[in-house]
CSV table of C-alpha atoms in Angstrom, one decimal:
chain,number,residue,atom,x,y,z
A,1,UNK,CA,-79.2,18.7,27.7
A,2,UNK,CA,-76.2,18.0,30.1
A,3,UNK,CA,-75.0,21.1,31.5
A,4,UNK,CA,-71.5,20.9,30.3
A,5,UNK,CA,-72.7,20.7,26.8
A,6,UNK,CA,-74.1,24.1,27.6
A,7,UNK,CA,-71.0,25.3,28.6
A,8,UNK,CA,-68.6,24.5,25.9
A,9,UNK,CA,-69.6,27.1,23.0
A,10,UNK,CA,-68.5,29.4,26.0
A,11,UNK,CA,-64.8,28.0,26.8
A,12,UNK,CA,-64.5,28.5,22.7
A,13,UNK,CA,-65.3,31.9,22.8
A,14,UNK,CA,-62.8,32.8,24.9
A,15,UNK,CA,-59.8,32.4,22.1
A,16,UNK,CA,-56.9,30.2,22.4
A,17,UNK,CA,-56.2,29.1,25.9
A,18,UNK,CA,-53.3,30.9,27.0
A,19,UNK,CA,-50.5,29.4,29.9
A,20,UNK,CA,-50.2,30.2,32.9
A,21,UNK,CA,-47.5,32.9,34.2
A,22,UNK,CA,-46.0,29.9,35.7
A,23,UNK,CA,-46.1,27.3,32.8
A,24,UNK,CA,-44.9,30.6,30.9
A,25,UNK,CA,-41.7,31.2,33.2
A,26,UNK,CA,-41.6,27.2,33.1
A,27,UNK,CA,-40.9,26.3,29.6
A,28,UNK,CA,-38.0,28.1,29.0
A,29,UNK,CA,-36.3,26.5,32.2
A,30,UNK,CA,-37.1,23.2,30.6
A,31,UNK,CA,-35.0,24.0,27.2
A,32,UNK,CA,-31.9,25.1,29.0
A,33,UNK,CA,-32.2,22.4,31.2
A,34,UNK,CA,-32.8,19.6,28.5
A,35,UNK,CA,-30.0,21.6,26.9
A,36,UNK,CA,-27.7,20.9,29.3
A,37,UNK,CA,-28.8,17.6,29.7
A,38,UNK,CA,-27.7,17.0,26.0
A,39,UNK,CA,-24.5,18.9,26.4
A,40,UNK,CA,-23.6,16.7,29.7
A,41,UNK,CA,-24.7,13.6,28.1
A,42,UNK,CA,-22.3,14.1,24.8
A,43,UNK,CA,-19.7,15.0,26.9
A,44,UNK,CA,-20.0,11.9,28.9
A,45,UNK,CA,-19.9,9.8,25.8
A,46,UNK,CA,-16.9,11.5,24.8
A,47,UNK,CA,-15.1,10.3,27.6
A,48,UNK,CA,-16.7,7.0,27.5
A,49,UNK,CA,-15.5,6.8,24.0
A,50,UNK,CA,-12.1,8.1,24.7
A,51,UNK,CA,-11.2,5.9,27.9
A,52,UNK,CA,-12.6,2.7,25.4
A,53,UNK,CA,-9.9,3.7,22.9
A,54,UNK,CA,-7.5,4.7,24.9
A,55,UNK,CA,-6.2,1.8,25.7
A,56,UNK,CA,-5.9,0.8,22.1
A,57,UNK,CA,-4.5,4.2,21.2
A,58,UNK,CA,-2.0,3.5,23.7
A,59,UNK,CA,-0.8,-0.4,22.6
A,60,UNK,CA,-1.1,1.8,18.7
A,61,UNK,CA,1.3,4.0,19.7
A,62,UNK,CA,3.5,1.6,21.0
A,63,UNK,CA,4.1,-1.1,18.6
A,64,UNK,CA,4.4,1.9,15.4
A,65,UNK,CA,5.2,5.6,16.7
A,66,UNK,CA,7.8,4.1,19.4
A,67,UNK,CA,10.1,2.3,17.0
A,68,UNK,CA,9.5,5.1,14.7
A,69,UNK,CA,11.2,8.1,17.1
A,70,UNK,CA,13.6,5.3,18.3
A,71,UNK,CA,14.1,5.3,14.5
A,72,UNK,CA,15.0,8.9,14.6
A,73,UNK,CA,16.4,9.2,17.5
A,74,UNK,CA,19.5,6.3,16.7
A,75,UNK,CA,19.5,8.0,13.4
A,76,UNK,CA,20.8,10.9,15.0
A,77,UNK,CA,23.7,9.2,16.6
A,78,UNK,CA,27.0,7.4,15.6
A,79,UNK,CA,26.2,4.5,17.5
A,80,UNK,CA,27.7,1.5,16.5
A,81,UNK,CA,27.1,-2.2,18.9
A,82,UNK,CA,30.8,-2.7,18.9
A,83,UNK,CA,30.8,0.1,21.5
A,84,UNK,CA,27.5,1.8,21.9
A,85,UNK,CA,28.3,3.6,25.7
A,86,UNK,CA,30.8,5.8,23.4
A,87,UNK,CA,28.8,5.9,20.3
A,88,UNK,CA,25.4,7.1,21.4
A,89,UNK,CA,25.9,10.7,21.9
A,90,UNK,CA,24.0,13.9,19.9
A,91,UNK,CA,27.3,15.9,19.3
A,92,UNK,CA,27.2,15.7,15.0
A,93,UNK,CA,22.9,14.7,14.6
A,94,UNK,CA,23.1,15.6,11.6
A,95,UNK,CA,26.4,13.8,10.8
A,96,UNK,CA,25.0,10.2,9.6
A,97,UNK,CA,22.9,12.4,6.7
A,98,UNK,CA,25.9,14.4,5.4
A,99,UNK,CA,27.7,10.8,5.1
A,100,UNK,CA,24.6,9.6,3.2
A,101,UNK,CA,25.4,12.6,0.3
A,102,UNK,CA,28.9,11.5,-0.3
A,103,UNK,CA,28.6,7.8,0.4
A,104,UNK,CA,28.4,6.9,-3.5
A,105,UNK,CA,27.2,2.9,-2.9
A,106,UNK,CA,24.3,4.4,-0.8
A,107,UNK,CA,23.5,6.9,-4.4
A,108,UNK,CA,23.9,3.5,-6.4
A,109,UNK,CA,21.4,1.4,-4.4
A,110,UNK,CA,18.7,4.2,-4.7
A,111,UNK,CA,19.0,3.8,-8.3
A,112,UNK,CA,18.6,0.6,-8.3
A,113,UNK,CA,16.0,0.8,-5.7
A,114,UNK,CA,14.4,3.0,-9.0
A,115,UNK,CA,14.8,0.6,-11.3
A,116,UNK,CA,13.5,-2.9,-9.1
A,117,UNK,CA,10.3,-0.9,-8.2
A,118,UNK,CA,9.4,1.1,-11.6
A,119,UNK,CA,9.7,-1.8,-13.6
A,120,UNK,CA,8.2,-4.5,-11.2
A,121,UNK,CA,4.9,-2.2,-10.6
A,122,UNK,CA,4.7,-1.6,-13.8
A,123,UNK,CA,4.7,-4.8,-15.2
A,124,UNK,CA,2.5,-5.8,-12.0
A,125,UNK,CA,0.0,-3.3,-13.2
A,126,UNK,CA,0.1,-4.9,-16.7
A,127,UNK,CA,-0.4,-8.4,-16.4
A,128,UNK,CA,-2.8,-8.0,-13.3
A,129,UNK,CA,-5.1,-5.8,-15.9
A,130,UNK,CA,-4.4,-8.1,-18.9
A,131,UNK,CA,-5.3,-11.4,-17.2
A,132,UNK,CA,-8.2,-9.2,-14.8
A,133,UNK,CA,-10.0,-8.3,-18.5
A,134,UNK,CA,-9.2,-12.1,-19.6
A,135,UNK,CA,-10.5,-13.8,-16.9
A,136,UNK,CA,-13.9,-11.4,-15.9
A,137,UNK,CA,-16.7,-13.8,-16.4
A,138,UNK,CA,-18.9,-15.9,-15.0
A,139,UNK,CA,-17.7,-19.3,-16.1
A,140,UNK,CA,-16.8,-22.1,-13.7
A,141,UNK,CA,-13.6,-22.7,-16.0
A,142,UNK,CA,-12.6,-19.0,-15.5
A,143,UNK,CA,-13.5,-18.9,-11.7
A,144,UNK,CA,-10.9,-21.8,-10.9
A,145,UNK,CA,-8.4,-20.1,-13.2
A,146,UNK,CA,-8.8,-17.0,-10.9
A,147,UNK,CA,-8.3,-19.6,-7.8
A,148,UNK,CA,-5.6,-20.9,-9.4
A,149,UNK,CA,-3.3,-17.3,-10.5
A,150,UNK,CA,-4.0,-16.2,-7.1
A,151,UNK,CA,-1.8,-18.8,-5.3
A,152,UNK,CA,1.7,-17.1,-5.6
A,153,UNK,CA,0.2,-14.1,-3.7
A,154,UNK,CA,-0.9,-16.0,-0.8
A,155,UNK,CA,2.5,-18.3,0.1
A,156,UNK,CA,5.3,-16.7,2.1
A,157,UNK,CA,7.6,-14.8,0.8
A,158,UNK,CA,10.3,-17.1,1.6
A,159,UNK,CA,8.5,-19.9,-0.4
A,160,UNK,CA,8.6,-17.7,-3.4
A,161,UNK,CA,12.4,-17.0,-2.9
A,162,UNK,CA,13.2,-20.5,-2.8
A,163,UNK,CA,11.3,-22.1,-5.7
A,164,UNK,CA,12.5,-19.0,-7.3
A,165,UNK,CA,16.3,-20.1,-6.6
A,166,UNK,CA,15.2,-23.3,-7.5
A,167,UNK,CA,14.3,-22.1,-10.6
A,168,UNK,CA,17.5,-19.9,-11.6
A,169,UNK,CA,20.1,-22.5,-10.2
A,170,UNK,CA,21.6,-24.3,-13.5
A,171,UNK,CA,22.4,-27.6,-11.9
A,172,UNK,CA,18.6,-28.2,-10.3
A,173,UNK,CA,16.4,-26.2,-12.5
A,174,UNK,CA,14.1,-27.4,-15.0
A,175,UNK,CA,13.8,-24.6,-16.8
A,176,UNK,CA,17.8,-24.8,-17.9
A,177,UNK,CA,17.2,-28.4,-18.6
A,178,UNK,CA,14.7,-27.7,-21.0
A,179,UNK,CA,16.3,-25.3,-22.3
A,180,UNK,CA,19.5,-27.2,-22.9
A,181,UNK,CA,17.9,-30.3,-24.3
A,182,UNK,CA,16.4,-28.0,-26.8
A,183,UNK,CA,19.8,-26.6,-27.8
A,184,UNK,CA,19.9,-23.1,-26.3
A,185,UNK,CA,21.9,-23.5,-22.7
A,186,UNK,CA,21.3,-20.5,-20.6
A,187,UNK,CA,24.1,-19.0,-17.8
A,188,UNK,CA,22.7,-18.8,-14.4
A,189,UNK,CA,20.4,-15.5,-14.7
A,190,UNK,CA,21.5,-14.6,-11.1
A,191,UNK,CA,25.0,-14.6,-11.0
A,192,UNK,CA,25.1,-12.8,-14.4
A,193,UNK,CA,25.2,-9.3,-13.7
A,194,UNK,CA,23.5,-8.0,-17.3
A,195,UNK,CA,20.1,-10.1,-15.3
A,196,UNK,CA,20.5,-10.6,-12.4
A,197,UNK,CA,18.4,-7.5,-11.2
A,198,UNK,CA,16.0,-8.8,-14.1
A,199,UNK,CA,15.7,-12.4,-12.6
A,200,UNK,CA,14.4,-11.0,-9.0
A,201,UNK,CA,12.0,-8.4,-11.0
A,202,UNK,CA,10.5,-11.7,-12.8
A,203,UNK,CA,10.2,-13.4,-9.8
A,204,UNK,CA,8.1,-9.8,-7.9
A,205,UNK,CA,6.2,-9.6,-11.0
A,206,UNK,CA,5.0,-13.3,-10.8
A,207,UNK,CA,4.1,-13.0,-6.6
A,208,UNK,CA,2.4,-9.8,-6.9
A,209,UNK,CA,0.5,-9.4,-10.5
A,210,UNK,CA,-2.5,-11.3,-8.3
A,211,UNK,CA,-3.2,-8.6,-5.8
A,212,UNK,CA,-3.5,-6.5,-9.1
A,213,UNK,CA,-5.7,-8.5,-11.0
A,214,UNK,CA,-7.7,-9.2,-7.9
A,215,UNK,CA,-8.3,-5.3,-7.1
A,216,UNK,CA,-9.2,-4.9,-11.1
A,217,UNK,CA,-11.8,-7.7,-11.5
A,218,UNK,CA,-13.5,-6.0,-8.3
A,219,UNK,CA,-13.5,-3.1,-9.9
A,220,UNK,CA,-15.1,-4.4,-13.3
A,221,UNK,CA,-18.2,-5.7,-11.4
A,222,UNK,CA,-18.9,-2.4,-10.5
A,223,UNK,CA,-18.7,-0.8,-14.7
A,224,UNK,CA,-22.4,-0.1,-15.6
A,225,UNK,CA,-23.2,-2.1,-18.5
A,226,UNK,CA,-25.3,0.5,-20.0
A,227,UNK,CA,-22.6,3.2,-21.5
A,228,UNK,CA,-20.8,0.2,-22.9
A,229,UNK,CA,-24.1,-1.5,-24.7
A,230,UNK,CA,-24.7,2.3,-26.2
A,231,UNK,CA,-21.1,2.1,-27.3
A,232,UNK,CA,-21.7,-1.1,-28.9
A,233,UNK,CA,-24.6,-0.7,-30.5
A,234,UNK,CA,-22.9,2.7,-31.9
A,235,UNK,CA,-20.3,0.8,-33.7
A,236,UNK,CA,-17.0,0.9,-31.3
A,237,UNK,CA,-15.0,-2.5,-30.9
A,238,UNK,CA,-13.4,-3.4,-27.7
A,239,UNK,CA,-10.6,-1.5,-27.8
A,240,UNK,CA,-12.5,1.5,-27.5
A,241,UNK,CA,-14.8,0.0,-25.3
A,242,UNK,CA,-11.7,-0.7,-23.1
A,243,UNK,CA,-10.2,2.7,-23.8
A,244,UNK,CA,-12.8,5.4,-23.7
A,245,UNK,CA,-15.5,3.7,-20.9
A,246,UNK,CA,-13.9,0.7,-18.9
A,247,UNK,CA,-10.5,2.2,-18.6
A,248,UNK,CA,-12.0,5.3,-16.8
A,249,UNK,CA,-13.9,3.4,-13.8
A,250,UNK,CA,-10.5,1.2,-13.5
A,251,UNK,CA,-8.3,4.6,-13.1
A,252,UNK,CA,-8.6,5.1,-9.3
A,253,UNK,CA,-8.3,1.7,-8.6
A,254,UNK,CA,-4.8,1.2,-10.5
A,255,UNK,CA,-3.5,4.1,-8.9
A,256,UNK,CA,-4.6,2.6,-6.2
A,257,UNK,CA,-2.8,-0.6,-6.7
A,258,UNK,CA,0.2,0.9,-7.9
A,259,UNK,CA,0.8,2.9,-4.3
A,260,UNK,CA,0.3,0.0,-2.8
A,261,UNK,CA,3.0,-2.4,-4.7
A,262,UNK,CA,5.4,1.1,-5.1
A,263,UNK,CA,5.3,1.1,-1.0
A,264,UNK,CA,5.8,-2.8,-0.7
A,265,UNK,CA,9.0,-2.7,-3.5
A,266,UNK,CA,10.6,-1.2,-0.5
A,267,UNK,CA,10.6,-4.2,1.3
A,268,UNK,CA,11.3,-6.9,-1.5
A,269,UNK,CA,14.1,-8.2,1.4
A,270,UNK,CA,13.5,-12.2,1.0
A,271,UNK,CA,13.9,-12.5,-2.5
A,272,UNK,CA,16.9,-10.2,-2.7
A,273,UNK,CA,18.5,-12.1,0.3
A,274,UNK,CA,17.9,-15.3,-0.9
A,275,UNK,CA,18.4,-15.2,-4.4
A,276,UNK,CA,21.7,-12.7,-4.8
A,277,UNK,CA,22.3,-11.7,-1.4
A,278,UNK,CA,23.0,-8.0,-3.3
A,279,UNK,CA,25.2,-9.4,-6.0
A,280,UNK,CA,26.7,-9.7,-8.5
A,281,UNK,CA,28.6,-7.3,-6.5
A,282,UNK,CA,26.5,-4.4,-5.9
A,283,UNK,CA,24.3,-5.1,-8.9
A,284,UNK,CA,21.4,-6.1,-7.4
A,285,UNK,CA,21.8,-4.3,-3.7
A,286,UNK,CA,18.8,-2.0,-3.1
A,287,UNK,CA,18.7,0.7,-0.6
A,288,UNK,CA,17.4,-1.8,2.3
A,289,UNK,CA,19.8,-4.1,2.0
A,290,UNK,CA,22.3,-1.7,1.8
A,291,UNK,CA,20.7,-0.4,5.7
A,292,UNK,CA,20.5,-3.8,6.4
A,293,UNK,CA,24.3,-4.7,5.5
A,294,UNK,CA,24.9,-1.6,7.6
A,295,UNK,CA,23.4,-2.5,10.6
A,296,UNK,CA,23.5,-6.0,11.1
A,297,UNK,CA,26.9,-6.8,9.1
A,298,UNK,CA,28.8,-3.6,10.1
A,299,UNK,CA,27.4,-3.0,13.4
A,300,UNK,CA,26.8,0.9,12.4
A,301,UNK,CA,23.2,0.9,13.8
A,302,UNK,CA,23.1,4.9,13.4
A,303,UNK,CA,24.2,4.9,10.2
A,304,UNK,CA,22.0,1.9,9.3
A,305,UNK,CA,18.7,3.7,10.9
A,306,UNK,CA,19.6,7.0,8.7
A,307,UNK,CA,19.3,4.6,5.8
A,308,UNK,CA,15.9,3.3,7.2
A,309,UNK,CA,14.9,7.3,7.8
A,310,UNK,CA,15.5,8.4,4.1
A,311,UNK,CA,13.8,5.7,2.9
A,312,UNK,CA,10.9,6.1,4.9
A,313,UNK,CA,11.0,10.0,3.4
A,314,UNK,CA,11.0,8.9,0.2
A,315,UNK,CA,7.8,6.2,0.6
A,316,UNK,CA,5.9,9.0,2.2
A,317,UNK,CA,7.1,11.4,-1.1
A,318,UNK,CA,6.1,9.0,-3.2
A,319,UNK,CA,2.7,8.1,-2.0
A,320,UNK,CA,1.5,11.7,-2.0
A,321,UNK,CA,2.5,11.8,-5.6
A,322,UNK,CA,0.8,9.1,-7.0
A,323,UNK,CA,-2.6,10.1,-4.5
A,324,UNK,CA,-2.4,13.4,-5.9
A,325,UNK,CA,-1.9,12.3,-9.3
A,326,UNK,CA,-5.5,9.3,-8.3
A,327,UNK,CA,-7.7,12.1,-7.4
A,328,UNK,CA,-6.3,14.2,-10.1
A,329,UNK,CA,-7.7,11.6,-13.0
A,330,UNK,CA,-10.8,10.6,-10.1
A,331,UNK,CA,-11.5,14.7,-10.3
A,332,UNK,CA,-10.9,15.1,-14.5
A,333,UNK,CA,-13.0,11.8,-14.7
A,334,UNK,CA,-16.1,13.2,-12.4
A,335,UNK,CA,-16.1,16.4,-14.6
C-alpha cells in the first residue's frame, strides 16, 4: 500500500480544514475591495453614460426648452417689431395676460378652439373605430382597403387644404356640379358662416380618422379570442360582443388616440389658413390664428407669444385630464 493512502483516514479525522489566520484576515479585505471595485466601476459608467448623452441632452435642450423660455420670456413683454428697443422691457410682465381677460375676440376664438377640436376628435374617434371593426380581417380585399383609407393621413397638410378648397370652391368643384345637375345647388360651405367652421371639421375628420383606425386595428390583434368564443357560444350577438369584451381592451387605446388628435386640433393652422383664412369674419378663427394674426399681421410679438403661452397651459390641462381619466377606465378595467 502507498504510504499516502495510509495517511488520508488521518487528514479526515482532523474535522474540517480550517484557514489560515492569514487567509482569515484576507477574505474580508477581498469583499471591500471587490466592493469598491463595483462601486468605482458603476460610477465610471455613470459618467460614461452621462458624457454620451450629454451632448444630445444638450442639442434637446436647445431646439425645445430654449424657444420655450424665449416663449415666456417675450410673453412677458410689450414688445412689438415696429419698435422692439422700446418695447422689450419687464415693467407690466404680467400686463399681456390681464389684456387676454378682457380682450373679448381672444374669449371667442377659445370657444371656437372648443368646438373645432371636440367635434373633430370625436368624430375622428368614431369613424376610425367604425371602419377599424369593418375592415379587421385577414382578406387581401380588406388589406388594400386599409392601404387605401390610410392615404389622406400620410400627404401634407397643405395637400389636404388644397384639394379641400378645391372641393368647397363652387365654380371648380365637382361636388357642387353634381349636386347642381341633380337639382339641389349648394352655396359655397366656406364662405357661409352657419358651415363654414363645419366644412374645415369635415375636411380634419377625413385627414385624421386613419391614425385612429390604424391605432384600433392594432389594438384588435391583441383581443384574446377565447372570452369572445365563450360569449358566443353563450348566446350574445355582436353587439355585446363589441360592448361588454372588445370595447374594454380598445379603452386605453382610444384614450389614447383621443390625446393625441385633442393635442394636434391645436395646430389645425394649414387648413384654417388656406381654406377661410379665419372667416367668415371671425367665425372660423381659432385661438392660433388669432396668436398668429397677432404676431405676424400686427407685429405684437408679446402679445402674440401670451397667446402661444395660454394655449400651451391649456394642452398640458387637457392632456392630464384625459390620462387620468385612461388609467382611470385601464385601473376599473384591471379590477
Amino acid at each position: 500500500m502507498p504510504p499516502t493512502a495510509s495517511l488520508a483516514p488521518q487528514a479526515l479525522d482532523t474535522g474540517p480544514a480550517r484557514p489560515l489566520p492569514s487567509q482569515a484576515r484576507g477574505k474580508p479585505a477581498a469583499a471591500a475591495a471587490s466592493r469598491n471595485w463595483q462601486r468605482n466601476w458603476q460610477r465610471e459608467s455613470a459618467r460614461a453614460y452621462g458624457l454620451g448623452l450629454a451632448p444630445a441632452l444638450v442639442v434637446l435642450a436647445a431646439i425645445t426648452l430654449l424657444p420655450l423660455v424665449t416663449l415666456v420670456v417675450v410673453s412677458l413683454t410689450p414688445l412689438s417689431l415696429t419698435d422692439p428697443a422700446a418695447t422689450f422691457h419687464f415693467e407690466q410682465p404680467a400686463g399681456n395676460y390681464a389684456q387676454l381677460l378682457q380682450d373679448q375676440r381672444f374669449v371667442d376664438s377659445l370657444w371656437v378652439q372648443a368646438k373645432l377640436s371636440s367635434v373633430s376628435v370625436l368624430l375622428q374617434l368614431l369613424v376610425g373605430l367604425g371602419l377599424a371593426l369593418l375592415l379587421h380581417s385577414s382578406s387581401r380585399v380588406v388589406a388594400g382597403l386599409r392601404t387605401f383609407f390610410l392615404i389622406p393621413m400620410v400627404l401634407p397638410p397643405i395637400v389636404v387644404a388644397l384639394v379641400w378648397k378645391i372641393i368647397y370652391t363652387p365654380d371648380i368643384s365637382p361636388m357642387h356640379a353634381l349636386l347642381e345637375q341633380w337639382g339641389w345647388p349648394l352655396r359655397s360651405l366656406i364662405a357661409n358662416p352657419d358651415t363654414a367652421l363645419w366644412a374645415i371639421v369635415a375636411a380634419d375628420v377625413w385627414q385624421w380618422f386613419p391614425f385612429t383606425m390604424l391605432m384600433v386595428l392594432a389594438q384588435l390583434q391583441m383581443v384574446p379570442r377565447d372570452p369572445v368564443d365563450a360569449a358566443r357560444i353563450d348566446g350574445a350577438n355582436r353587439w355585446q360582443v363589441f360592448v361588454y369584451i372588445v370595447l374594454p381592451y380598445l379603452q386605453r387605446t382610444l384614450v389614447v388616440c383621443a390625446l393625441f388628435r385633442l393635442i394636434d386640433s391645436f395646430k389645425a393652422f394649414p387648413l384654417l389658413y388656406v381654406l377661410t383664412n379665419g372667416g367668415p369674419g371671425t367665425v372660423t378663427e381659432v385661438t392660433n390664428f388669432y396668436g398668429f394674426i397677432q404676431a405676424f399681421n400686427f407685429s405684437y410679438w408679446g402679445y402674440g407669444s401670451a397667446i402661444a403661452v395660454v394655449m400651451l397651459a391649456i394642452i398640458f390641462v387637457l392632456s392630464a385630464l384625459v390620462s387620468r381619466l385612461g388609467r382611470a377606465k385601464g385601473d376599473a378595467h384591471a379590477r
